[in-house]
Coordinates of C-alpha atoms in Angstrom, one line a residue:
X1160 CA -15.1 -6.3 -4.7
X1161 CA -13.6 -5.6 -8.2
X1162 CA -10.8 -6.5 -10.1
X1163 CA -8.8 -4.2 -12.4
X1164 CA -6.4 -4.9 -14.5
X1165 CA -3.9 -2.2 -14.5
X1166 CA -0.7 -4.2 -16.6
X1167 CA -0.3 -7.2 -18.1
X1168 CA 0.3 -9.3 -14.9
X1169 CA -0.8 -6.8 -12.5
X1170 CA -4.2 -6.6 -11.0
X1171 CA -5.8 -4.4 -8.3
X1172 CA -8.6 -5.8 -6.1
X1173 CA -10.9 -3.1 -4.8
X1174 CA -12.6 -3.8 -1.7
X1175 CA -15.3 -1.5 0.1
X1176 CA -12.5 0.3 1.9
X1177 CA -9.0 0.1 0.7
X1178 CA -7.4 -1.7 -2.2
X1179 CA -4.7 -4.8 -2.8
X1180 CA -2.6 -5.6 -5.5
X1181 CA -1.7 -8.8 -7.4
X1182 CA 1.5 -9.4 -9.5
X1183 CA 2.2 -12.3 -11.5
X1184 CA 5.5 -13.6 -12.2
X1185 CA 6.0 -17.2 -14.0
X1186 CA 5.1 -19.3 -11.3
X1187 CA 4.6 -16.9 -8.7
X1188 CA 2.2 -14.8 -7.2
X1189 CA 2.7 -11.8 -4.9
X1190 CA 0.1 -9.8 -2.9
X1191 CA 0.4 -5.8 -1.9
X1192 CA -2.0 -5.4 1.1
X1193 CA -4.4 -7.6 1.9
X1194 CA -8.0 -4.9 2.7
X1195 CA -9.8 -5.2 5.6
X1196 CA -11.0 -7.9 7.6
X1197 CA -13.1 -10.2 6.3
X1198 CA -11.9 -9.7 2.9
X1199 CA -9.7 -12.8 2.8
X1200 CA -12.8 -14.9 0.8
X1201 CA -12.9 -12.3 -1.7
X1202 CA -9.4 -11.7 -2.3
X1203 CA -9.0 -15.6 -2.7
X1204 CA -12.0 -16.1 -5.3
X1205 CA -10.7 -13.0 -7.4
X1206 CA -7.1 -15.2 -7.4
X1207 CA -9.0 -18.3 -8.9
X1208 CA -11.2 -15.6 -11.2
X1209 CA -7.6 -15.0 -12.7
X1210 CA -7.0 -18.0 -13.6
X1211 CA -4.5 -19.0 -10.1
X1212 CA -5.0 -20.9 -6.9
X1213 CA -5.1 -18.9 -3.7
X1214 CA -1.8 -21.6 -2.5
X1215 CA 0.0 -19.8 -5.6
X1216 CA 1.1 -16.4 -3.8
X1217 CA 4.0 -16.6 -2.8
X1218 CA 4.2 -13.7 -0.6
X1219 CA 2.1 -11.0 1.2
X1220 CA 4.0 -7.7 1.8
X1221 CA 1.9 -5.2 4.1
X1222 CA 2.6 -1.6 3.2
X1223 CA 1.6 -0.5 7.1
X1224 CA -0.4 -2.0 9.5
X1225 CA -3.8 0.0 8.7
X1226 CA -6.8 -1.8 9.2
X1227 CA -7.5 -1.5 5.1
X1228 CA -4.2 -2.4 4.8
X1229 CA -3.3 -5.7 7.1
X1230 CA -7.0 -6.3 8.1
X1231 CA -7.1 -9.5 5.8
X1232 CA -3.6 -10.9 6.1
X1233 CA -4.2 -13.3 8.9
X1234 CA -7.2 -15.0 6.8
X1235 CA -5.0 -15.2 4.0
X1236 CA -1.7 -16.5 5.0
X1237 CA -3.7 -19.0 7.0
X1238 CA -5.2 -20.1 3.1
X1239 CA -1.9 -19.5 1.2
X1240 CA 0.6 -20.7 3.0
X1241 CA 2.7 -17.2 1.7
X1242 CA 5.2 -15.6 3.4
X1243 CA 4.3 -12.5 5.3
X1244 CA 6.4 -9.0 4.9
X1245 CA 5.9 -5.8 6.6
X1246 CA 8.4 -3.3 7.7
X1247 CA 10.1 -4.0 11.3
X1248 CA 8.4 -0.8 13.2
X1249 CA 4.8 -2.2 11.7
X1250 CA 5.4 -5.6 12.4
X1251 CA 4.9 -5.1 16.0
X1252 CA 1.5 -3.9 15.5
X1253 CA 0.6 -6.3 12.6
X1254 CA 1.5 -9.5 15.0
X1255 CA -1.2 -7.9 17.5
X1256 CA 1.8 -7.4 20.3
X1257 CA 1.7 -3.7 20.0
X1258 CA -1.3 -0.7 19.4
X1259 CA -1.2 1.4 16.3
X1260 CA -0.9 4.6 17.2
X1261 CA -3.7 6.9 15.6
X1262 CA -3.0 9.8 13.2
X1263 CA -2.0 12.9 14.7
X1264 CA -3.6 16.3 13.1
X1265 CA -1.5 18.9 14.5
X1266 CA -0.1 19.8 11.0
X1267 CA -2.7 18.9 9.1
X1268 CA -5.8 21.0 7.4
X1269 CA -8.6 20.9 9.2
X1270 CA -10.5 19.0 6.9
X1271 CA -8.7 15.9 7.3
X1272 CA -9.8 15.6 10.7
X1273 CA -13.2 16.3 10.3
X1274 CA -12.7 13.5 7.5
X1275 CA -11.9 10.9 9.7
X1276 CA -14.4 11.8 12.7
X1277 CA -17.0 11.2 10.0
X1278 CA -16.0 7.9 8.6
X1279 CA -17.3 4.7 10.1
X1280 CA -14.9 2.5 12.9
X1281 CA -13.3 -0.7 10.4
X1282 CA -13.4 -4.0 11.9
X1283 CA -10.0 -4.7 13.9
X1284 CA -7.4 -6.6 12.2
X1285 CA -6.6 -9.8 13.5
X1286 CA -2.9 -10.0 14.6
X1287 CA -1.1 -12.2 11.7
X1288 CA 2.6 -13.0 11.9
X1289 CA 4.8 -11.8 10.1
X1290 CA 8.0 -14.0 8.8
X1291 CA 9.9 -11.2 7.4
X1292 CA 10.8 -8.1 9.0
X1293 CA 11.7 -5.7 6.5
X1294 CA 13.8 -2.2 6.1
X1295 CA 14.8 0.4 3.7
X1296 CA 16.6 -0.9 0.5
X1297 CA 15.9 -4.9 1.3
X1298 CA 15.0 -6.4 -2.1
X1299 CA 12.6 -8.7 -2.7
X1300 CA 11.9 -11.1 -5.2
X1301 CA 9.3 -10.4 -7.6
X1302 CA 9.0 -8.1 -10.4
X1303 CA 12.5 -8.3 -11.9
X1304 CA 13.7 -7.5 -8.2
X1305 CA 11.5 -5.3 -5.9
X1306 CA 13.0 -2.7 -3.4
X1307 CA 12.0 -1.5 0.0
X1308 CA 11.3 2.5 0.1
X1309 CA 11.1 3.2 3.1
X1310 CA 8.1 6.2 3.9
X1311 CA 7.0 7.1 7.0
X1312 CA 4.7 9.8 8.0
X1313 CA 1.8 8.4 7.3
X1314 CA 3.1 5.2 10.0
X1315 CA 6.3 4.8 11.6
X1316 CA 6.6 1.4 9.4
X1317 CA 5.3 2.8 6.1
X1318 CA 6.8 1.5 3.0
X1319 CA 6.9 1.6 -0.9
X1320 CA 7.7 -0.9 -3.3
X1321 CA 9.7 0.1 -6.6
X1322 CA 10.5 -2.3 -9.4
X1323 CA 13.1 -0.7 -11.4
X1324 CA 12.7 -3.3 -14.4
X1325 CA 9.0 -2.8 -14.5
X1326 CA 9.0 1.2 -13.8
X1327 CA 6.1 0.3 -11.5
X1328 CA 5.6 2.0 -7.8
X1329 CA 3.4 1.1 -4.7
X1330 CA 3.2 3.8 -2.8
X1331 CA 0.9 2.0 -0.1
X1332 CA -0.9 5.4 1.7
X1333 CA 2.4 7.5 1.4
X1334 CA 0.3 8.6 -1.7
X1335 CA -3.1 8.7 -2.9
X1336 CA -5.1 9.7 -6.0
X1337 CA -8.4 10.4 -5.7
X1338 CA -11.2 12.4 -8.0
X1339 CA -8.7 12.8 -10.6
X1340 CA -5.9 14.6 -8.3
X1341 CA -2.7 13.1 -7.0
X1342 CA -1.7 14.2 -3.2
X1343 CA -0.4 13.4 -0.2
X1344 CA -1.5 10.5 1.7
X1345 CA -4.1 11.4 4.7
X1346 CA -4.5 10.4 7.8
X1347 CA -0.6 10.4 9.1
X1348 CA 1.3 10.0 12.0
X1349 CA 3.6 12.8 10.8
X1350 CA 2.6 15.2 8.3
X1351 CA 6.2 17.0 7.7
X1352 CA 7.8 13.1 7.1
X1353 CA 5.1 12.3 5.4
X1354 CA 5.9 15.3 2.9
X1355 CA 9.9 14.0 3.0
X1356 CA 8.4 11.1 1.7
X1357 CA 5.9 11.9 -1.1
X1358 CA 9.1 13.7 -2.6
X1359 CA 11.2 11.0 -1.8
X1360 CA 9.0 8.7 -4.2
X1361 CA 8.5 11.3 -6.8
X1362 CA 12.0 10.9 -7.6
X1363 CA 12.0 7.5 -8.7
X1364 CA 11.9 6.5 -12.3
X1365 CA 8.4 5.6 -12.2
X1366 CA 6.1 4.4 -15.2
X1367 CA 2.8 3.5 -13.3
X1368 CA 2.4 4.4 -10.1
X1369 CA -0.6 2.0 -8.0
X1370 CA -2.1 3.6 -4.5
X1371 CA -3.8 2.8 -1.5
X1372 CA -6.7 5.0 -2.1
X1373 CA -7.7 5.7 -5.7
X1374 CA -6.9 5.2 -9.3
X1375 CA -3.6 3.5 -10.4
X1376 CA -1.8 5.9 -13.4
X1377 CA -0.8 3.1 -15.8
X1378 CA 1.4 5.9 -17.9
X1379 CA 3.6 8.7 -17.0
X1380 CA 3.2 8.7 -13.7
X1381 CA 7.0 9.9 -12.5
X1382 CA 5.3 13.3 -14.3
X1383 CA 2.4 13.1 -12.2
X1384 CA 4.2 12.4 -8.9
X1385 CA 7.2 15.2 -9.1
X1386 CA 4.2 17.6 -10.2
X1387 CA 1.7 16.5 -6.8
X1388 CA 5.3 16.9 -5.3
X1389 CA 6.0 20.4 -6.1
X1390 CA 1.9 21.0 -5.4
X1391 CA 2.5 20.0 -1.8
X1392 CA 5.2 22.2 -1.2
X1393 CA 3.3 25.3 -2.2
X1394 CA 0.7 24.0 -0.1
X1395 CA -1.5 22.3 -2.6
X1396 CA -2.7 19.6 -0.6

């Protein structure tokens, strides 16, 4: 695993197969995505690496309940102690009382199937709880004041995170940046709401954008975003 730091205070932990973010406020830590199973261990020596205690995050907010995504929740809530956020049609799934439906390719080019046939099974995530059910426009309390975009397509339950007072954006898979080229999110349960959504977040005031997949864009990324944006709608992605 390997730590970045993208901001003063913010921090992205790169795992094998998906990414997490960590955000300090004074006296308070909160985690965005948690990787995939197993990761919990390394997520928790990267927090003490930093400087923290892994029973200093406050909160874990899942952006959807992919594997890369939720996989290591369960391991750490059980060595926080944090609360647990995802959004109410992912929670379902994230608790283990539900299946995750798989992406649906209809729409999509025919690469991004072919994609996914060729990339290994990840490990199953272990069902976590999950003490807050969230929805579009809750705020939450980190960063100045953190609030809930909600963007499906890629899962019913997909969300963003925007802090206004920070200009910072986590678009969760929603959207990704990868080999230098900002696009739409892969993988989805809904290409056309997926696309609603990309735009959706390319409208925010956004200073640095961090992904799922790829390369956070410390600087200008609102630019970046309404450009990928326009891209998609000519068929750029």
């Amino acid at each position: 695993m390997e730590t970045t730091r993208v901001l003063p205070g913010l921090h992205m932990f790169a795992f094998a197969v998906g990414q997490a973010y960590l955000w300090r406020d004074p006296g308070s830590l909160t985690l965005v995505d948690t990787g995939t199973a197993g990761s919990g261990a390394a997520g928790a020596e990267a927090v003490r690496e930093l400087g923290h205690e892994p029973e200093d995050i406050d909160r874990i907010i899942l952006t959807h309940f992919h594997e890369d995504h939720a996989g290591g929740a369960a391991e750490l809530a059980e060595l926080t102690g944090a609360t647990v956020m995802a959004h109410r049609l992912d929670a379902p799934v994230v608790r283990g009382e539900a299946p995750g439906p798989p992406p649906d390719f209809t729409d999509a080019p025919g690469w991004e199937r072919e994609l996914y046939e060729s990339l290994p099974p990840l490990p199953p995530a272990p069902p976590c709880r999950v003490d807050r059910e969230l929805a579009d426009g809750d705020m939450v309390d980190f960063g100045g004041g953190a609030r809930v975009v909600a963007a499906p397509g890629h899962t019913d339950g997909s969300i963003a995170l925007h802090l206004p007072a920070h200009g910072v954006l986590f678009t969760g898979d929603a959207i990704a940046n990868v080999e230098g080229r900002t696009i739409l999110g892969v993988f989805n349960l809904d290409r056309a709401r997926a696309l609603e959504s990309f735009h959706r977040l390319a409208a925010l005031e956004t200073e640095t954008a961090c992904f799922g997949h790829g390369d956070p864009i410390p600087r200008e990324a609102g630019a970046a975003l309404r450009g990928a944006a326009r891209a998609a709608v000519r068929g750029g992605v």
